[in-house]
Coordinates of C-alpha atoms in Angstrom, one line a residue:
X1 CA 120.2 49.8 82.2
X2 CA 120.5 48.3 78.8
X3 CA 119.7 50.2 75.4
X4 CA 117.1 48.4 72.8
X5 CA 117.7 48.2 69.2
X6 CA 115.2 47.7 66.6
X7 CA 114.8 47.4 62.8
X8 CA 111.6 47.9 61.6
X9 CA 109.7 48.4 58.2
X10 CA 110.8 47.2 54.9
X11 CA 114.7 45.5 55.0
X12 CA 117.2 47.0 53.2
X13 CA 121.3 46.7 52.7
X14 CA 123.1 48.1 55.6
X15 CA 120.9 47.6 58.5
X16 CA 123.4 45.1 59.9
X17 CA 126.3 47.6 59.5
X18 CA 124.0 50.0 61.6
X19 CA 123.5 47.5 64.4
X20 CA 127.3 46.5 64.4
X21 CA 128.4 50.3 64.6
X22 CA 125.9 50.9 67.6
X23 CA 127.1 47.7 69.5
X24 CA 130.9 48.1 68.9
X25 CA 131.0 51.7 70.1
X26 CA 128.5 51.3 72.9
X27 CA 130.2 48.3 74.5
X28 CA 133.8 49.3 73.9
X29 CA 133.8 53.1 74.3
X30 CA 130.6 53.7 76.9
X31 CA 130.5 50.3 78.3
X32 CA 126.7 49.8 77.4
X33 CA 124.9 46.6 77.3
X34 CA 122.4 46.3 74.4
X35 CA 119.5 43.8 73.4
X36 CA 117.9 43.5 70.2
X37 CA 114.3 43.4 69.7
X38 CA 113.0 40.7 67.1
X39 CA 110.8 41.6 64.0
X40 CA 111.1 45.3 64.6
X41 CA 108.4 46.6 67.0
X42 CA 106.6 43.5 67.0
X43 CA 109.4 42.4 69.3
X44 CA 108.9 45.6 71.6
X45 CA 105.3 44.9 71.8
X46 CA 105.6 41.2 72.7
X47 CA 108.9 41.6 74.8
X48 CA 110.7 39.2 72.4
X49 CA 114.5 40.4 72.4
X50 CA 117.5 38.7 72.5
X51 CA 121.2 39.8 74.0
X52 CA 123.7 41.8 71.7
X53 CA 127.3 41.6 72.6
X54 CA 130.5 42.1 70.5
X55 CA 130.5 38.6 69.5
X56 CA 127.3 38.7 68.1
X57 CA 127.8 41.6 65.6
X58 CA 131.1 40.3 64.1
X59 CA 131.6 40.5 60.5
X60 CA 127.7 41.3 60.0
X61 CA 128.5 45.0 58.2
X62 CA 128.9 43.2 54.9
X63 CA 125.5 41.2 55.2
X64 CA 122.3 42.0 53.6
X65 CA 119.1 41.9 55.4
X66 CA 119.0 42.7 59.4
X67 CA 120.2 39.9 62.0
X68 CA 117.2 41.2 64.2
X69 CA 114.2 40.3 61.5
X70 CA 112.0 42.9 60.6
X71 CA 108.2 43.5 60.1
X72 CA 105.9 46.0 59.6
X73 CA 103.9 45.7 63.0
X74 CA 102.4 49.1 64.0
X75 CA 103.1 49.3 67.8
X76 CA 99.6 51.2 68.1
X77 CA 97.4 48.5 66.3
X78 CA 95.8 46.1 68.8
X79 CA 97.6 47.0 71.8
X80 CA 97.8 49.6 74.6
X81 CA 100.5 51.3 72.5
X82 CA 103.1 53.4 74.7
X83 CA 101.9 51.5 78.1
X84 CA 102.7 48.1 76.5
X85 CA 106.1 49.3 75.1
X86 CA 106.9 50.6 78.3
X87 CA 106.1 47.6 80.2
X88 CA 108.2 45.6 78.2
X89 CA 111.2 47.8 78.3
X90 CA 110.9 48.0 82.0
X91 CA 110.7 44.3 82.5
X92 CA 113.8 43.5 80.6
X93 CA 116.0 46.5 81.8
X94 CA 115.6 48.3 79.0
X95 CA 116.1 52.2 79.5
X96 CA 116.0 53.9 75.9
X97 CA 115.8 52.4 72.3
X98 CA 117.2 52.9 68.9
X99 CA 114.9 52.9 66.3
X100 CA 116.2 52.0 62.8
X101 CA 113.8 52.6 60.2
X102 CA 111.6 54.7 57.4
X103 CA 108.7 57.0 57.7
X104 CA 106.2 54.6 59.2
X105 CA 108.7 53.5 61.8
X106 CA 110.4 56.8 62.9
X107 CA 106.4 58.2 62.9
X108 CA 105.7 55.6 65.5
X109 CA 108.9 56.2 67.2
X110 CA 107.9 60.0 67.5
X111 CA 104.5 59.0 68.9
X112 CA 106.0 57.1 71.4
X113 CA 108.6 60.0 72.5
X114 CA 106.0 62.3 72.7
X115 CA 104.5 59.6 75.4
X116 CA 107.9 59.8 77.2
X117 CA 109.7 56.9 75.9
X118 CA 113.2 57.7 75.3
X119 CA 114.0 57.2 71.5
X120 CA 116.9 57.9 68.9
X121 CA 116.3 57.2 65.4
X122 CA 118.1 56.4 62.2
X123 CA 116.8 56.8 58.9
X124 CA 116.3 53.9 56.8
X125 CA 114.7 54.0 53.1
X126 CA 116.0 52.5 50.1
X127 CA 113.6 55.3 48.2
X128 CA 115.8 58.1 49.9
X129 CA 112.6 59.9 50.8
X130 CA 113.5 61.4 54.0
X131 CA 113.6 65.2 53.8
X132 CA 116.1 65.9 57.1
X133 CA 119.0 63.6 55.6
X134 CA 120.8 64.3 52.3
X135 CA 121.2 60.4 51.8
X136 CA 119.8 57.1 53.6
X137 CA 121.8 54.0 53.4
X138 CA 120.4 51.3 51.1
X139 CA 120.0 53.8 48.4
X140 CA 123.1 53.5 46.8
X141 CA 122.9 49.5 46.7
X142 CA 119.3 49.3 45.5
X143 CA 120.5 52.0 42.8
X144 CA 123.1 49.7 41.8
X145 CA 121.2 46.8 41.6
X146 CA 118.5 48.5 39.2
X147 CA 121.2 49.6 37.0
X148 CA 122.8 46.5 36.8
X149 CA 119.2 44.7 36.0
X150 CA 118.5 47.4 33.3
X151 CA 122.0 46.5 31.9
X152 CA 120.9 43.2 31.1
X153 CA 117.3 44.0 30.0
X154 CA 119.0 46.5 27.7
X155 CA 120.5 43.6 25.8
X156 CA 117.8 41.2 25.6
X157 CA 115.9 44.3 24.4
X158 CA 118.4 44.8 21.8
X159 CA 118.3 41.4 20.5
X160 CA 114.9 41.1 20.2
X161 CA 114.0 44.9 19.2
X162 CA 111.7 45.1 22.0
X163 CA 110.7 48.1 24.5
X164 CA 111.4 47.1 27.6
X165 CA 109.7 48.4 30.9
X166 CA 111.5 48.4 34.1
X167 CA 109.6 48.9 37.2
X168 CA 111.8 50.1 40.4
X169 CA 110.9 51.0 43.8
X170 CA 109.8 54.8 44.8
X171 CA 106.7 55.0 46.6
X172 CA 106.5 58.8 46.6
X173 CA 109.9 59.9 45.2
X174 CA 111.6 59.0 42.2
X175 CA 115.2 58.6 43.3
X176 CA 116.2 55.5 42.3
X177 CA 114.4 55.6 38.8
X178 CA 116.1 58.6 38.2
X179 CA 119.4 57.8 39.4
X180 CA 119.5 54.0 37.9
X181 CA 117.6 55.3 34.8
X182 CA 120.3 57.8 33.7
X183 CA 123.0 55.4 34.6
X184 CA 121.5 52.9 32.3
X185 CA 120.8 55.2 29.5
X186 CA 117.2 55.0 29.9
X187 CA 114.9 56.5 27.1
X188 CA 112.1 57.6 29.4
X189 CA 112.2 57.9 33.2
X190 CA 108.8 58.0 34.9
X191 CA 108.7 59.2 38.7
X192 CA 105.9 60.2 41.0
X193 CA 106.7 63.9 41.0
X194 CA 106.2 63.9 37.4
X195 CA 102.6 63.0 35.8
X196 CA 103.3 62.6 32.6
X197 CA 101.0 61.7 29.4
X198 CA 100.5 58.2 27.5
X199 CA 101.3 60.5 24.4
X200 CA 104.7 61.9 25.8
X201 CA 105.9 58.3 26.6
X202 CA 105.0 57.0 23.2
X203 CA 106.7 59.8 21.5
X204 CA 110.0 58.9 23.7
X205 CA 109.4 55.4 22.6
X206 CA 108.9 56.1 19.2
X207 CA 111.8 58.5 19.0
X208 CA 114.4 55.8 20.5
X209 CA 113.0 53.2 18.1
X210 CA 113.4 55.9 15.0
X211 CA 116.9 56.1 16.0
X212 CA 117.4 52.2 15.7
X213 CA 117.6 51.6 19.5
X214 CA 115.4 49.3 21.6
X215 CA 113.4 51.7 24.1
X216 CA 114.2 51.3 27.5
X217 CA 111.7 53.0 30.0
X218 CA 112.1 52.8 33.7
X219 CA 109.0 53.7 36.2
X220 CA 108.9 54.1 39.6
X221 CA 106.0 51.9 41.4
X222 CA 104.4 55.3 42.6
X223 CA 104.3 56.8 39.0
X224 CA 101.0 58.0 37.7
X225 CA 99.8 59.0 34.3
X226 CA 98.3 62.5 34.2
X227 CA 95.0 60.7 33.6
X228 CA 95.2 58.8 37.1
X229 CA 94.1 59.9 40.7
X230 CA 96.3 57.8 42.5
X231 CA 99.3 55.3 42.1
X232 CA 98.6 51.8 40.9
X233 CA 97.6 49.2 43.8
X234 CA 95.9 46.2 43.8
X235 CA 97.5 44.3 46.8
X236 CA 95.4 46.2 49.8
X237 CA 96.7 47.9 52.6
X238 CA 99.6 47.6 54.7
X239 CA 100.0 47.7 58.6
X240 CA 100.4 51.5 58.5
X241 CA 97.2 52.0 56.1
X242 CA 99.4 52.7 53.2
X243 CA 98.5 51.1 49.8
X244 CA 100.8 48.7 48.8
X245 CA 101.9 49.7 45.4
X246 CA 103.2 47.6 42.2
X247 CA 102.3 46.7 38.8
X248 CA 102.1 50.2 37.1
X249 CA 105.1 48.8 34.8
X250 CA 102.9 45.8 33.8
X251 CA 99.6 48.4 33.3
X252 CA 102.0 50.8 30.9
X253 CA 103.9 47.7 28.7
X254 CA 100.4 46.7 26.8
X255 CA 99.5 50.2 26.2
X256 CA 103.0 51.2 24.9
X257 CA 102.5 48.1 22.5
X258 CA 99.3 49.0 21.5
X259 CA 100.0 52.6 20.5
X260 CA 103.7 51.9 19.0
X261 CA 103.3 48.6 17.5
X262 CA 106.6 47.4 19.1
X263 CA 106.6 44.3 21.2
X264 CA 107.1 45.4 24.8
X265 CA 107.9 43.5 27.9
X266 CA 107.7 44.7 31.5
X267 CA 109.7 43.6 34.2
X268 CA 109.5 44.5 38.1
X269 CA 112.6 44.5 40.0
X270 CA 110.7 44.5 43.5
X271 CA 112.3 42.8 46.2
X272 CA 115.7 42.4 44.8
X273 CA 116.4 45.9 45.2
X274 CA 116.4 45.0 49.1
X275 CA 118.5 42.4 48.6
X276 CA 122.2 41.0 48.7
X277 CA 125.5 42.8 50.2
X278 CA 125.4 46.4 50.4
X279 CA 127.7 48.7 48.2
X280 CA 131.0 50.0 50.3
X281 CA 129.2 53.7 50.2
X282 CA 126.2 52.3 52.5
X283 CA 128.2 50.3 54.6
X284 CA 130.2 53.4 55.4
X285 CA 127.3 55.8 55.9
X286 CA 125.4 52.9 57.7
X287 CA 128.3 52.5 60.2
X288 CA 128.4 56.2 60.6
X289 CA 125.1 56.5 61.4
X290 CA 125.1 53.5 64.1
X291 CA 128.1 55.3 65.9
X292 CA 126.5 58.4 65.9
X293 CA 123.2 57.2 67.3
X294 CA 125.0 55.8 70.5
X295 CA 126.3 59.4 71.0
X296 CA 122.6 60.8 70.8
X297 CA 121.7 58.2 73.3
X298 CA 124.3 58.7 75.7
X299 CA 123.7 62.7 75.4
X300 CA 120.1 62.2 75.9
X301 CA 119.0 63.5 72.7
X302 CA 115.5 61.6 72.9
X303 CA 113.3 62.2 69.6
X304 CA 116.0 62.9 67.4
X305 CA 117.3 61.0 64.4
X306 CA 120.6 61.0 63.1
X307 CA 121.1 62.7 59.9
X308 CA 123.3 63.0 56.9
X309 CA 124.3 67.0 56.2
X310 CA 126.9 67.3 53.4
X311 CA 129.5 64.6 54.4
X312 CA 128.8 65.4 58.1
X313 CA 126.6 63.3 60.9
X314 CA 124.6 65.4 62.8
X315 CA 121.0 65.0 64.5
X316 CA 117.7 66.4 63.8
X317 CA 114.1 66.4 65.7
X318 CA 111.4 63.7 64.8
X319 CA 108.9 66.2 63.5
X320 CA 111.5 67.7 61.1
X321 CA 112.6 64.5 59.4
X322 CA 108.6 63.7 59.0
X323 CA 107.8 67.0 58.0
X324 CA 107.8 66.5 54.2
X325 CA 109.4 64.3 51.6
X326 CA 112.8 64.3 50.0
X327 CA 111.1 64.8 46.5
X328 CA 113.5 65.0 43.1
X329 CA 113.7 68.4 42.5
X330 CA 112.4 69.9 38.9
X331 CA 115.8 70.6 38.2
X332 CA 117.3 67.2 38.3
X333 CA 114.4 65.8 36.3
X334 CA 115.0 68.5 33.5
X335 CA 118.3 67.5 33.7
X336 CA 117.8 63.8 33.1
X337 CA 115.1 64.6 30.7
X338 CA 117.5 66.1 27.9
X339 CA 118.6 62.5 27.6
X340 CA 115.2 60.8 27.0
X341 CA 113.8 59.5 23.3

C-alpha cells in the first residue's frame, strides 16, 4: 500500500523540504511507495494524485512553495467527508496520509482520524501559532523577509521624515511582528495578544520623532485597538469560516498622521512573507519533520503530529496540538516594549 502526502492551507517556505524528507527516507529506508495529492484536501476529495519517487524530489528542498500545490479546501464542505476520502484512498491504493498544514488542515485531519482514516500530521504555519511545538518551519524565513522589508522602509522613512507602518502576518499571535520588529528596531510593535490604545501608539510615535527618528510601527494583521471588538477584516470568510484579515495598517496610518501631524505611510507585506527560498534553519527543521513523519507512519502513530520540543523531534496527539494557541507571553512583550518610543 502507498502513503499519500498533501500540503494544505497557506503555502510557506519549507514545504518542499518536508516532502523531500518523507519520500527520501520512505523509499530508501522503508521501501515504501508514495503519491502526492494535488492542491491539498481538494486532491484527496477528488482523487487527484501524482506518483512521488526519488527522482521527483531531487533538489526541491531549497525551492519555495510546494510542488504538490495547495488550497484551503475543506474536505467536509460539499462532500460526504470521510466516506469520500476513504473511497478515493482505496481506489488509489493509499493506506495512510501525511497531512502537512496548519490549524485548519490539522483540525480536518483530526476529524478524519476520528472517522478511522490513518493520518499523521506535520505542523506548518508561518505564524508559529501551534502550541504543541516550539517552532514551525516557515516562521524563520517569514521573519527574515519581514525584517529585510523593514530595513528598507526605515531608509525611505528617514529620507522623508515619515512615520512608516509595516503590517505583517499574524492572525492570532504576534510572533512575526515581535521578532521582525525587534530585529528592525521598531519604535512600536502591535500584536493580537496586546490590545493597545491609539493614545499609546501616538505617544510612542511622538517620542521617536522628538528624538529625531523617523518612527517605524510594526503591526500584526490580527491586532485590535482597545476600542475594537474584532480584528480588521474586509474580505469575507475563507473555506473554514475564518475572516480573511488584512488592512489594519492602512486603517492606523491616517489616524497616526491626523493625531501627530507626521506624514505616515503604510505597507502591507502580505504574501511576500510566504514566498521565496526557505532559510537554512527552515530547510533543516522541515527535513527533520519529514523524516520523523515517516517514522510515525511506520510505527502506526495515527492521529498524531510531529513536534519540535527543544532541539528534539517528538510527536503529540492532534487534540493537544489544536487545544490552544502558541501566544506571545507577556514577559516577551514587556521585554520588547522597553525598546519602544
